[in-house]
């Protein structure tokens, strides 16, 4: 009896997009002057202090493409900006899980507050990156069928709580949370009564577990 044929695993839409972007980027290397300019920028990045700035007008700081390629390049750049924002959001989990300031004058409740505020801000960053991508798409393909306004409103509705918290921090004051307040109060009590130290640590560990789980859940939704 012949062995059953293995099922063909088709690449996901995201994987197909990355393959297409890889092809586009390889083709871009054939654009006159682009590859040499990029190597020059890399050299400046690595050895900037050793390269004299001559102010040569024939070596512009930004490469100039044809209008069509420039629109394509902008679209690809904005897409990678979205990817970067998603990765930054997902990485917040590890910032919650680690407290790197032991022995330094940074309290755990303060660090946790800052991490929450960073987490909320990642959603605003992602929204702005999406808007820039869609605007670049409109320039490249004016007849695209994506309704930009309604698309952004759906994003705002899905992540309403995080965006509200971010705006509250930006326009009003520090993020406030009952669990963080509990850590702060128990830490203050522990400075006078050692028996509270373990309780304060328990509150902290519980809070960071919950926030790390929230990051995983919401970043998966954002992807």
PDB file of N, CA and C in Angstrom, residues 18 117 143 163:
ATOM      1  N   UNK A  18       6.314  38.857   2.330  1.00  0.00           N
ATOM      2  CA  UNK A  18       7.748  38.986   2.596  1.00  0.00           C
ATOM      3  C   UNK A  18       8.579  38.465   1.422  1.00  0.00           C
ATOM      4  N   UNK A 117       2.871  52.549  30.714  1.00  0.00           N
ATOM      5  CA  UNK A 117       2.758  53.718  29.845  1.00  0.00           C
ATOM      6  C   UNK A 117       3.428  53.465  28.498  1.00  0.00           C
ATOM      7  N   UNK A 143      -6.397  54.176  -6.811  1.00  0.00           N
ATOM      8  CA  UNK A 143      -7.665  53.462  -6.983  1.00  0.00           C
ATOM      9  C   UNK A 143      -7.802  52.266  -6.045  1.00  0.00           C
ATOM     10  N   UNK A 163      -5.560  53.110  23.867  1.00  0.00           N
ATOM     11  CA  UNK A 163      -5.379  54.448  23.307  1.00  0.00           C
ATOM     12  C   UNK A 163      -5.869  55.526  24.271  1.00  0.00           C
TER      13      UNK A 163
END
